[in-house]
Coordinates of C-alpha atoms and ligand atoms in Angstrom, one line a residue:
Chain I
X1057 CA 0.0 0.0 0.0
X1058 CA 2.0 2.8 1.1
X1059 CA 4.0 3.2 -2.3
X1060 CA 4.6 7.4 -1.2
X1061 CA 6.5 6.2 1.4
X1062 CA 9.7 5.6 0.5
X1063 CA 12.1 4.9 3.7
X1064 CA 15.4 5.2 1.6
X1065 CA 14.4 9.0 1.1
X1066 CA 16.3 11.3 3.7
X1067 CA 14.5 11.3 7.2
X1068 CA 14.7 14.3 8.8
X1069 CA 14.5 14.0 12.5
X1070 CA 13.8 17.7 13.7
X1071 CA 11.3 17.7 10.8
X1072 CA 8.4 16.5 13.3
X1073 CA 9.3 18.5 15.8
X1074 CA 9.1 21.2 13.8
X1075 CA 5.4 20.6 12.6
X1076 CA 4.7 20.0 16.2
X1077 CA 5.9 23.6 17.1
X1078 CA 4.6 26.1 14.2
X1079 CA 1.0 23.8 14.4
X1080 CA 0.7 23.6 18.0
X1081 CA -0.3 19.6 17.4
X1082 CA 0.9 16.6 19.3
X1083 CA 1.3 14.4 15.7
X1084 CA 3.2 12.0 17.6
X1085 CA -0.1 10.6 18.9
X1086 CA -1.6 9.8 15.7
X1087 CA -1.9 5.9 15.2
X1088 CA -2.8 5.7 11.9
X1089 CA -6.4 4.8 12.0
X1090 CA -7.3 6.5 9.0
X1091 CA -10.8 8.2 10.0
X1092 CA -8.9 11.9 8.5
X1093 CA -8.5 10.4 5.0
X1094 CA -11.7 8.8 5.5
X1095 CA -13.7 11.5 5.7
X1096 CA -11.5 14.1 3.6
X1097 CA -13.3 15.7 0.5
X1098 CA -10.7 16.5 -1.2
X1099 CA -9.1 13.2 -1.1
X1100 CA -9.7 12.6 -4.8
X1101 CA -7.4 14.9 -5.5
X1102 CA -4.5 14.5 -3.5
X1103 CA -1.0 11.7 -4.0
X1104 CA -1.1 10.9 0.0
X1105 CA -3.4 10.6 1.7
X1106 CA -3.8 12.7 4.8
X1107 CA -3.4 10.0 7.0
X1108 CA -0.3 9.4 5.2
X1109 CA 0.6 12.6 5.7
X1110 CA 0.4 12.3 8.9
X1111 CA 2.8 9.6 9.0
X1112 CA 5.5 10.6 6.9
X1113 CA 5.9 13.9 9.1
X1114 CA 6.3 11.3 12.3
X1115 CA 9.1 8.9 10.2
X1116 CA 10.6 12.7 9.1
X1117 CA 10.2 12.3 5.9
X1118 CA 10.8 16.4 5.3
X1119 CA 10.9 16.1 1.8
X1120 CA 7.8 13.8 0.8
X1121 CA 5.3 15.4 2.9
X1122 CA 6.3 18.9 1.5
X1123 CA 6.8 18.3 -2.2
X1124 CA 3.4 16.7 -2.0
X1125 CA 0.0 17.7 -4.1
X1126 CA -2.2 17.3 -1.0
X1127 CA -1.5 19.7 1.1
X1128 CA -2.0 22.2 -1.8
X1129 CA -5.3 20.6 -2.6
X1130 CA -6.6 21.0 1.1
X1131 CA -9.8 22.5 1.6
X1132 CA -9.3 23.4 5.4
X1133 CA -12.9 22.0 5.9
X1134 CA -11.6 20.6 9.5
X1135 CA -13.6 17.5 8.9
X1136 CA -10.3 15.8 9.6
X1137 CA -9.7 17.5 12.8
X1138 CA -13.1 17.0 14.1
X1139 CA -13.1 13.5 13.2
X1140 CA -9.6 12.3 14.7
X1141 CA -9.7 10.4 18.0
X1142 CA -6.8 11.2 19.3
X1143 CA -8.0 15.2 18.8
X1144 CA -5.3 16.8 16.2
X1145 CA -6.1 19.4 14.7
X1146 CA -5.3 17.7 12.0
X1147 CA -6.2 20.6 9.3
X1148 CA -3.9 22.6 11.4
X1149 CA -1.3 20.5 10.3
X1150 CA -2.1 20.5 6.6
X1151 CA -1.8 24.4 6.7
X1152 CA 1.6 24.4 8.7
X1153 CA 3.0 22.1 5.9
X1154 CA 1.6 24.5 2.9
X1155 CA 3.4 27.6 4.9
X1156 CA 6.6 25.3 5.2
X1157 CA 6.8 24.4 2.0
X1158 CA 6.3 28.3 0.8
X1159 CA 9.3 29.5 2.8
X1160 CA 11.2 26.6 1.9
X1161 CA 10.2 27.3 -1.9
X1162 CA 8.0 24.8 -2.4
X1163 CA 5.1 25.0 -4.3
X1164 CA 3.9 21.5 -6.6
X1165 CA 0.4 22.9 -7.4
X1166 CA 1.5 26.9 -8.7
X1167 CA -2.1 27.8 -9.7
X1168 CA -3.1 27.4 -6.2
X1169 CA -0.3 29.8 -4.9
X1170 CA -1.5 31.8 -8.2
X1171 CA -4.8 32.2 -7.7
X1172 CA -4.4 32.8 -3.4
X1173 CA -1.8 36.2 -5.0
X1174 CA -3.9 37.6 -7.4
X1175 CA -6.9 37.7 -4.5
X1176 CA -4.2 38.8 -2.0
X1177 CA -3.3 41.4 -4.6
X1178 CA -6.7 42.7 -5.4
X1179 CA -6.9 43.4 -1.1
X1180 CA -4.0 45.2 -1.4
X1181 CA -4.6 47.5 -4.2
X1182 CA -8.3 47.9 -3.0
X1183 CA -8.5 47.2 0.5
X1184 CA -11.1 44.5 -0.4
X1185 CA -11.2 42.0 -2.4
X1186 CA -12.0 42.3 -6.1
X1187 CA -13.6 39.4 -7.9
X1188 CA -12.8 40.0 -11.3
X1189 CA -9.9 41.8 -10.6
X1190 CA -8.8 38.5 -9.0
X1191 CA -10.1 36.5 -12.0
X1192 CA -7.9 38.8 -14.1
X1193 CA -5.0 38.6 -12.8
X1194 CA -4.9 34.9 -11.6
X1195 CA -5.7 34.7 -15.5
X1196 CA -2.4 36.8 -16.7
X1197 CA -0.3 34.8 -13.8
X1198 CA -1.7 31.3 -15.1
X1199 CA -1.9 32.0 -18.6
X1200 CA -4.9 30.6 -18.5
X1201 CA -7.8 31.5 -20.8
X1202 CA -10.9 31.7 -18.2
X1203 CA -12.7 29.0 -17.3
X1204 CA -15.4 30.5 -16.0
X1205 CA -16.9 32.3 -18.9
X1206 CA -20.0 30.3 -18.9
X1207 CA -21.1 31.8 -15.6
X1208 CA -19.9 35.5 -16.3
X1209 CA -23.7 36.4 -18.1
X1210 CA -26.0 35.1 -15.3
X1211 CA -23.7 36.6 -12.7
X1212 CA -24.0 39.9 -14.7
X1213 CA -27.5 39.7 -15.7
X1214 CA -28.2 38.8 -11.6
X1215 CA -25.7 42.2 -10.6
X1216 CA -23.4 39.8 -8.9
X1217 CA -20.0 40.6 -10.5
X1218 CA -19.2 44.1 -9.4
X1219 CA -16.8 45.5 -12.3
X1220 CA -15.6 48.1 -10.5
X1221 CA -14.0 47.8 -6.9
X1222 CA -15.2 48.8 -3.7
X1223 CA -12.6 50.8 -2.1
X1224 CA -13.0 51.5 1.5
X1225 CA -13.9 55.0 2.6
X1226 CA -10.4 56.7 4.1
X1227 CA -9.3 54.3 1.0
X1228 CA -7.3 51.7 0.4
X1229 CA -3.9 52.9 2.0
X1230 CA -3.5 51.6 5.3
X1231 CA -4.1 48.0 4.2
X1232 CA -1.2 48.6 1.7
X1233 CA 1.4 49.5 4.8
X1234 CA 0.2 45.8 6.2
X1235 CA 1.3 43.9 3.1
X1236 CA 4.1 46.5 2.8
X1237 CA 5.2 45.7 6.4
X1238 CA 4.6 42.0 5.7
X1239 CA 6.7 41.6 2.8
X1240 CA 9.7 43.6 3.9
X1241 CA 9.6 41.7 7.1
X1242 CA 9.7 38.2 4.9
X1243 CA 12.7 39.5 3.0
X1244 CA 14.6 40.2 6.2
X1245 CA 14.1 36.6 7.6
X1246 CA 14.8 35.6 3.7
X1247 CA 11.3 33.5 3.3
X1248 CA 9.4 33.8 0.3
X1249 CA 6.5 35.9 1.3
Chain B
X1402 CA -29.6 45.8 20.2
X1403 CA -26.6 47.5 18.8
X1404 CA -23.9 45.9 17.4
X1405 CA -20.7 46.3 15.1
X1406 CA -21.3 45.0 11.5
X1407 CA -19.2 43.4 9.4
X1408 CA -20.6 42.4 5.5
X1409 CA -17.5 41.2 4.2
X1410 CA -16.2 41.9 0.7
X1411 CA -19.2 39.6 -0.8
X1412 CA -21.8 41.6 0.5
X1413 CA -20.8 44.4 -2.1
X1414 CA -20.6 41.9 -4.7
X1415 CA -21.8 38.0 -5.3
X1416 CA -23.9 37.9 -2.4
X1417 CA -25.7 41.2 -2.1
X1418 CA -29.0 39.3 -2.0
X1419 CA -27.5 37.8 1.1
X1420 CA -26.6 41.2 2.6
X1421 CA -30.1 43.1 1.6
X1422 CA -32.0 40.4 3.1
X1423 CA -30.0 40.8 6.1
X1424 CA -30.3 44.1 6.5
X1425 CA -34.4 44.1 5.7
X1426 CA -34.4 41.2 8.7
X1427 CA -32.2 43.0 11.2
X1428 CA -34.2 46.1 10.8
X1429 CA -37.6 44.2 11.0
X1430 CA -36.2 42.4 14.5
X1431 CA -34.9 45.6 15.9
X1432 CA -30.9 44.6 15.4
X1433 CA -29.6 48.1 14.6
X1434 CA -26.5 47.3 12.8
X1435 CA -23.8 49.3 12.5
X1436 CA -21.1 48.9 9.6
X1437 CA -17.3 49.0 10.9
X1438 CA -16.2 52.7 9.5
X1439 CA -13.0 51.9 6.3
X1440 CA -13.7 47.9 6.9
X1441 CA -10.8 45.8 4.8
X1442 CA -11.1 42.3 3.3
X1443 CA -10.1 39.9 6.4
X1444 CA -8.1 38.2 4.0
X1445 CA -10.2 35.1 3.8
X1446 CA -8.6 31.3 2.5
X1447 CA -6.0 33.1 0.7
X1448 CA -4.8 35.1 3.5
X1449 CA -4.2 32.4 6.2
X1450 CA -3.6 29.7 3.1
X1451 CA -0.6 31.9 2.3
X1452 CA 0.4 33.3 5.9
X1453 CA -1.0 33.3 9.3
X1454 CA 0.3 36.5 10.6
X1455 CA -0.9 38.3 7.3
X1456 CA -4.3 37.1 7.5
X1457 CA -4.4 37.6 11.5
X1458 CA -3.2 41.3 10.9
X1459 CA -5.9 41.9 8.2
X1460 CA -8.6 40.6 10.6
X1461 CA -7.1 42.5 13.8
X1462 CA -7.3 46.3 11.7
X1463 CA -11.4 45.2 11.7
X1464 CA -11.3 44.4 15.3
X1465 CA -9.5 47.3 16.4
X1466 CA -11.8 50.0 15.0
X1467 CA -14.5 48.0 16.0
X1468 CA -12.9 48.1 19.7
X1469 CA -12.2 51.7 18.9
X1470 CA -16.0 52.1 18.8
X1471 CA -16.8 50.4 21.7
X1472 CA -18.6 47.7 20.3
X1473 CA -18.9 44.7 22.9
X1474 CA -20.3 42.3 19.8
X1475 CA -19.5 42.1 16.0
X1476 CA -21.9 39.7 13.9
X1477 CA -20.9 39.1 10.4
X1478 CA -23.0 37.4 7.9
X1479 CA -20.1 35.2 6.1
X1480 CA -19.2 32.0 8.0
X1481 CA -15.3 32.3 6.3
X1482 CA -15.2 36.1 7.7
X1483 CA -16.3 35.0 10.8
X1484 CA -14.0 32.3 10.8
X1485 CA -10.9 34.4 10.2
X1486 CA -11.9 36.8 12.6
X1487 CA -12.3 34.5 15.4
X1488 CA -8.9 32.8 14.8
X1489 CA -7.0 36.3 14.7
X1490 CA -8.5 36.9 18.2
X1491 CA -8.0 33.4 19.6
X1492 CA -4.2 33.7 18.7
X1493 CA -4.1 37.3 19.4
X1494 CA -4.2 36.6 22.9
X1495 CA -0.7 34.8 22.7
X1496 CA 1.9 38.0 23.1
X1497 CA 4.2 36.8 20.9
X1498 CA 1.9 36.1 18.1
X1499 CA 0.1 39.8 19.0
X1500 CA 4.1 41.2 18.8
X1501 CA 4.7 40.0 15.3
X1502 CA 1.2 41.2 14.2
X1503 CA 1.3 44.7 15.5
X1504 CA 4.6 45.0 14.0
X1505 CA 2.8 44.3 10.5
X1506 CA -0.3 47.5 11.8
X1507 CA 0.1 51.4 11.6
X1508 CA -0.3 51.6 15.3
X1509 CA -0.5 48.4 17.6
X1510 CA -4.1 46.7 17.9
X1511 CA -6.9 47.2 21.2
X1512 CA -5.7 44.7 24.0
X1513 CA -9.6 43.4 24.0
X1514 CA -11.6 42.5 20.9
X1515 CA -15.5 42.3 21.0
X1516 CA -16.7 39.1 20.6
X1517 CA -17.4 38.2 16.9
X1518 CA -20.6 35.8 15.9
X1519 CA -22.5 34.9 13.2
X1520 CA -25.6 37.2 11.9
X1521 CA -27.7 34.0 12.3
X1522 CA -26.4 33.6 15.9
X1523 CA -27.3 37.4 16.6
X1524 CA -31.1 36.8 15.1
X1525 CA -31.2 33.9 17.8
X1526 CA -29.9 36.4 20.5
X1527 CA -32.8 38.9 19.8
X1528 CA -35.7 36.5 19.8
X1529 CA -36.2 32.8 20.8
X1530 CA -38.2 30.5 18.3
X1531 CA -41.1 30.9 20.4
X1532 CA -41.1 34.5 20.0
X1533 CA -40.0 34.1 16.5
X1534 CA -43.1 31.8 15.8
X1535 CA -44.9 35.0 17.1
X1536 CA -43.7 37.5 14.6
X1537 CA -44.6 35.2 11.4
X1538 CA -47.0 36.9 9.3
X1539 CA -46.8 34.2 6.1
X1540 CA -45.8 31.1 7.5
X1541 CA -43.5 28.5 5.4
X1542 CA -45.7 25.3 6.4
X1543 CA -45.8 23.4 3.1
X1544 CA -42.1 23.7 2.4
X1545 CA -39.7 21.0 2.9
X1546 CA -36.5 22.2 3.2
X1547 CA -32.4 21.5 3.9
X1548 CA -30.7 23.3 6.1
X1549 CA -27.0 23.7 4.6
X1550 CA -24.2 25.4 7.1
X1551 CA -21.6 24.1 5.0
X1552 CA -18.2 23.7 7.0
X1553 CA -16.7 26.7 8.1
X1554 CA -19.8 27.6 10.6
X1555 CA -19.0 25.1 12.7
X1556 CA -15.3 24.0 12.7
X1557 CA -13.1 23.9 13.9
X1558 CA -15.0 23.5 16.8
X1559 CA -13.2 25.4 19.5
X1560 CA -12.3 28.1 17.3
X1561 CA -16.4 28.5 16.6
X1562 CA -17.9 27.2 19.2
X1563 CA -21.2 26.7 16.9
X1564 CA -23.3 24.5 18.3
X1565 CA -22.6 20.4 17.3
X1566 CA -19.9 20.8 15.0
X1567 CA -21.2 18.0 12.7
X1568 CA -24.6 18.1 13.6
X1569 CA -25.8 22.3 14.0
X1570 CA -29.3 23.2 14.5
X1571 CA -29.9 26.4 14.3
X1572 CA -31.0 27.0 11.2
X1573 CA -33.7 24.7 11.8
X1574 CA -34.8 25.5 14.7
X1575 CA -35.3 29.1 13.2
X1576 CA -36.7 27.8 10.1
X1577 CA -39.3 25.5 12.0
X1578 CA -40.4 28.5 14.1
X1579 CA -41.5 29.8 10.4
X1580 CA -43.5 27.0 10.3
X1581 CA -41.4 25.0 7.4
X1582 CA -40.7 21.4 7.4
X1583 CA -36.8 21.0 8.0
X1584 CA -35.6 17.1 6.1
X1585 CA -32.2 15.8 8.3
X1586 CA -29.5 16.4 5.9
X1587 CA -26.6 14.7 6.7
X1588 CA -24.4 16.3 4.2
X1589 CA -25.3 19.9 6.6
X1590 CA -21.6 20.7 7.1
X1591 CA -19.8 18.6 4.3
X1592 CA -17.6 21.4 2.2
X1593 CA -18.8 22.6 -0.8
X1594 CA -15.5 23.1 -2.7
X1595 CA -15.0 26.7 -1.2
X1596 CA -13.1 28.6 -3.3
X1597 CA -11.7 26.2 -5.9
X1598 CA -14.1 27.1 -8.3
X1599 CA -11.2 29.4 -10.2
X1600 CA -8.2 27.4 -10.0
X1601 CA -9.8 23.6 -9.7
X1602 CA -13.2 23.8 -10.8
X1603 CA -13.6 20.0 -10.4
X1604 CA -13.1 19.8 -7.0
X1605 CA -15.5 22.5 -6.2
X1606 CA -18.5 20.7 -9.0
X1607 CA -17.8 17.3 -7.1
X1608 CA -18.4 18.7 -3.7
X1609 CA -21.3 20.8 -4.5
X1610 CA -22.7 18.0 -7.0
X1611 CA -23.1 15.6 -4.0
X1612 CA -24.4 18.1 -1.6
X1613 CA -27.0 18.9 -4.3
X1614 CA -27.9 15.3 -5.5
X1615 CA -28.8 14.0 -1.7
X1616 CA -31.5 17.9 -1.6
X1617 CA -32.5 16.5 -4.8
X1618 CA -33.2 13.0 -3.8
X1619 CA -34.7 13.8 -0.3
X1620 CA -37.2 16.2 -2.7
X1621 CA -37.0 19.8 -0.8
X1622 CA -37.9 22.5 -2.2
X1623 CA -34.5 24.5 -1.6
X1624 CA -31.2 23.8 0.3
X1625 CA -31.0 27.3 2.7
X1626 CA -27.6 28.7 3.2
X1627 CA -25.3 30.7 5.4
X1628 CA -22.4 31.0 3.3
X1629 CA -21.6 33.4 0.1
X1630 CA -19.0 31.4 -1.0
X1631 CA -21.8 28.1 -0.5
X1632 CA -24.5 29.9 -2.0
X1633 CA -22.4 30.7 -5.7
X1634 CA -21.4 27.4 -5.7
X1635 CA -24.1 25.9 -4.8
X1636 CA -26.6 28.1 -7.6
X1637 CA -24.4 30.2 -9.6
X1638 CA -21.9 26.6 -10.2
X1639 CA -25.4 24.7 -10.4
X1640 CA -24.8 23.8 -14.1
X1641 CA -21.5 22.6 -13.4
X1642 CA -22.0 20.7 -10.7
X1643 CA -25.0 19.0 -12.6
X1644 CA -22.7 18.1 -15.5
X1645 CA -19.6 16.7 -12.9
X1646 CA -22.0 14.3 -11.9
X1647 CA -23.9 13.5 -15.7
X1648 CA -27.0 15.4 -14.5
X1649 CA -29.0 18.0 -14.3
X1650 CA -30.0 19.7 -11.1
X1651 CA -33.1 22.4 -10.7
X1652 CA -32.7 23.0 -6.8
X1653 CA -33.8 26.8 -5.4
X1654 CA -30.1 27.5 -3.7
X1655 CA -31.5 30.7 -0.7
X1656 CA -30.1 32.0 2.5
X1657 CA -31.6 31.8 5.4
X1658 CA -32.2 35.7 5.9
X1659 CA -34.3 35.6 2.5
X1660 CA -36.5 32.8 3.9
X1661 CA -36.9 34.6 7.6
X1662 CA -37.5 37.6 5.6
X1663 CA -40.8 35.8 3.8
X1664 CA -41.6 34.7 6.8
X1665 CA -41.9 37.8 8.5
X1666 CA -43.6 39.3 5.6
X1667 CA -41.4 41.6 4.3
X1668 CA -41.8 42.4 0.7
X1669 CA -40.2 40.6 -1.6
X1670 CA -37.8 43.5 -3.4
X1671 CA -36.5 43.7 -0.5
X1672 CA -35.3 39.8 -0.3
X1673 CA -33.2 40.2 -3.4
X1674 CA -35.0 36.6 -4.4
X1675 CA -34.7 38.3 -8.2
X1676 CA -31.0 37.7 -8.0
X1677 CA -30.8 34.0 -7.5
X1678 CA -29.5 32.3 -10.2
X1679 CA -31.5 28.9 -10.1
X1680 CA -35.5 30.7 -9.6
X1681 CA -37.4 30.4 -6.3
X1682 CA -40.4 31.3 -8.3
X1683 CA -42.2 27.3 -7.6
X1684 CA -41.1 27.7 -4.0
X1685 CA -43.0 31.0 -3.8
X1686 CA -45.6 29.7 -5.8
X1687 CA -46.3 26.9 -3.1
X1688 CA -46.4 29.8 -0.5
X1689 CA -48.5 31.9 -2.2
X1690 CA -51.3 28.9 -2.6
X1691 CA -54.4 29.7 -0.8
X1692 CA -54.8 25.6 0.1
X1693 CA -51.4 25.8 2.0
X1694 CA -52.4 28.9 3.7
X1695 CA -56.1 27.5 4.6
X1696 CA -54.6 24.3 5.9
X1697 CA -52.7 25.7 8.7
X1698 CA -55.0 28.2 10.4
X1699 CA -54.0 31.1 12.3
X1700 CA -51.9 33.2 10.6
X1701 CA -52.9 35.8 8.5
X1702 CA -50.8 37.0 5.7
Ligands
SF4_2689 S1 -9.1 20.0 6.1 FE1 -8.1 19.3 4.3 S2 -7.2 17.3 4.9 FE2 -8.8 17.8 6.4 S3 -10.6 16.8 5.7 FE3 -10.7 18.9 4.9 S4 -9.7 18.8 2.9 FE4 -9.2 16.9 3.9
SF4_2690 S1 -7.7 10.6 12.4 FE1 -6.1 11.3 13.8 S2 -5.2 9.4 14.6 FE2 -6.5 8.8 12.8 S3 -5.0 8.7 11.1 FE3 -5.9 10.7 11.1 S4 -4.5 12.0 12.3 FE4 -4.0 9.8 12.8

């Protein structure tokens, strides 16, 4: 069964410890009885399997766990989390390995990181988010001819696609410092922000 | 009551129906709400997907006008918003997690946050069911419906504190007070794909094809949401979903303030039922037949 896990790969063993710090979960406890994975909807779409997941960060296997598809395809529903016996947050998990594989460069699935920057971006030009601003850019960054085009004349017709953004009154300014701030601060500690 | 308001970027786009019929119900039940002054996007899936300080710091600028007000509670309609906003204060209250988000803010945030809940949670505040049941002036009896929370209402569950976190109620119990028959829907807090519509639009049609295969099989006359995000995929994604799963589906996709909002008699314009993409017309239709009304005595309309 378990053909992702490879035990001739390099084992990292500060790798769990790790997880168990930036998550704030006890992984160590998890025996393996697969209720995450059972209940996961996005399981279709991911190589391991959480539960798999799971093990690989307690056997250290840094490089596995990180590279993987699944923790890109994650829909933090916490049906995982509420699920497990042994009470890990196990969704908790899923999101500390997606920031560690970030900062450590890491990104398998790059329209998900794509389309997560083009929102981010339309919040920081605007100060809220911008649906087809994000659409538009995620399009340019993806070069990727929409999708979605089926939808775009109900939406319209129903006044649900706002064409122009809504800027905060006082504007759009001080939300700009905070990703200012943010970015500047990721440079200094050299992690890709 | 007065509280703090938060729509969320949605309200001012794909879910204005949401945030109209909102508004029309809070004003009907006496819930004066007041919108945060400059409100920013908390940041939602992308923000905390990408960074947990980032998103936390786009939340806390929300919170700490809102404390600047004075506001002891801060209801927002959107279970993702709300979601957000009661992580950043849960971790807020670690000092070194507060330290590295003031650093990211123009001027470091209020030391208390008011407490943040759901709209439907502040309509439940203002008036039990049994006083709800008194203010219905058309009551739903002769609809069957699903009560969909979707998952981010109610996990994870110390973070939300909503209720069963697999099994809420709420909504029901509101709904029943209208006088509508409420089906058990097991699938009430599966996810319905949340945002992967854009970037992986088959994970989104599978998980809100299933959701809308078991409403169609149990025969309700709607699914009623919380959620923006649930609602577009749910309606607006109907067609898609429908073909993910070699079907087609025909299922009334309405929030739970629009349905209240019939139920208290409020009229309809003010609903935003028009902008719906699947049409409520046959579920309205069944409410405005004389037979239903007859049969259950009582009410006037
Ligand atoms: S949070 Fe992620 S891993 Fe957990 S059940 Fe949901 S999709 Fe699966
Ligand atoms: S549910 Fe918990 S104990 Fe079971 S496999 Fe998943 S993480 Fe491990």
């Amino acid at each position: 069964m378990n053909d992702h896990i490879d035990l001739n790969r390099l084992r990292d063993p500060s790798f769990i410890a790790a997880v168990e710090a930036q998550s704030g979960q006890n992984v160590s406890t998890c025996y393996q009885c697969g209720n995450c994975t059972a209940g996961c909807p996005a399981g279709f779409a991911y190589d391991m399997p959480v539960s798999q997941i799971m093990r690989g960060v307690q056997l250290g296997l840094r490089d596995s766990v990180l590279h993987s598809r699944s923790i890109w395809m994650c829909l933090s529903c916490s049906t995982c989390s509420q699920r497990c016996p042994n009470n890990i947050d196990v969704a908790a998990v899923m999101e500390t390995l997606r920031h560690m594989a970030r900062k450590a460069g890491y990104v398998t699935v790059p329209k998900m990181e794509k389309f997560w920057l083009s929102f981010l971006n339309t919040v920081r030009l605007f100060g809220r988010s911008h649906e087809i601003g994000t659409m538009a850019l995620y399009m340019m960054r993806s070069l990727r001819v929409f999708t979605d085009v089926d939808l775009a004349p109900t939406a319209i017709a129903k006044g649900k696609l706002g064409l122009l953004p809504h800027i905060p009154p006082g504007g759009a300014k001080p939300v700009a410092r905070i990703f200012q701030r943010y970015k500047e601060r990721a440079r200094r500690e050299g992690v890709r922000p | 009551m007065n509280v703090a308001y938060y729509p969320g970027c949605s309200a001012k786009g794909s879910s204005k129906d949401y945030e109209i019929s909102t508004q029309a119900v809070c004003r009907a039940l006496n819930i004066t709400l007041e919108e945060i002054p400059g409100w920013n996007c908390c940041g939602s899936t992308p923000a905390h997907a990408v960074d947990t300080e980032l998103s936390a710091a786009l939340c806390a600028r929300n919170l700490d006008i809102a404390a600047s007000q004075g506001a002891k509670l801060l209801l927002t309609p959107c279970p993702s918003c709300l979601s957000n906003l009661r992580a950043a204060s849960q971790r807020m209250e670690k000092p070194e997690f507060r330290q590295r988000v003031n650093e990211l803010l123009d001027t470091p945030a209020a030391e208390t946050f008011p407490e943040v809940l759901s709209v439907m949670q502040g309509i439940a505040m203002q008036l039990d069911k049994e006083n709800l049941a008194l203010r219905v002036k058309k009551t739903l009896k002769g609809l069957r419906l699903a009560a969909y929370y979707g998952c981010l209402m109610s996990r994870p569950a110390d973070r939300m504190r909503f209720e069963d976190p697999e099994n809420p109620q709420l909504m029901e119990d509101l709904l029943t007070a209208c006088g509508a028959e409420m089906v058990d829907f097991p699938l009430k807090t599966a996810c319905c794909g949340a945002a992967f519509g854009i970037p992986e639009r088959a994970m989104t049609a599978r998980n809100s094809g299933r959701i809308l295969e078991l409403a169609a099989r149990l025969d309700v006359d709607a699914v009623i949401t919380a959620c923006p995000l649930c609602q577009m995929n749910l309606d607006l994604r109907q067609t898609q979903a429908g073909r993910a799963l070699n079907t087609r589906f025909h299922m009334p996709v309405v929030y739970f303030t629009q349905m209240l909002g019939l139920a208290l008699g409020l009229p309809r314009k003010q609903l935003g039922l028009n902008k719906l993409a699947v049409s409520a017309d046959k579920l309205l239709g069944k409410l405005d037949d004389p037979r239903l009304a007859d049969a259950e005595g009582g009410q006037q309309s």
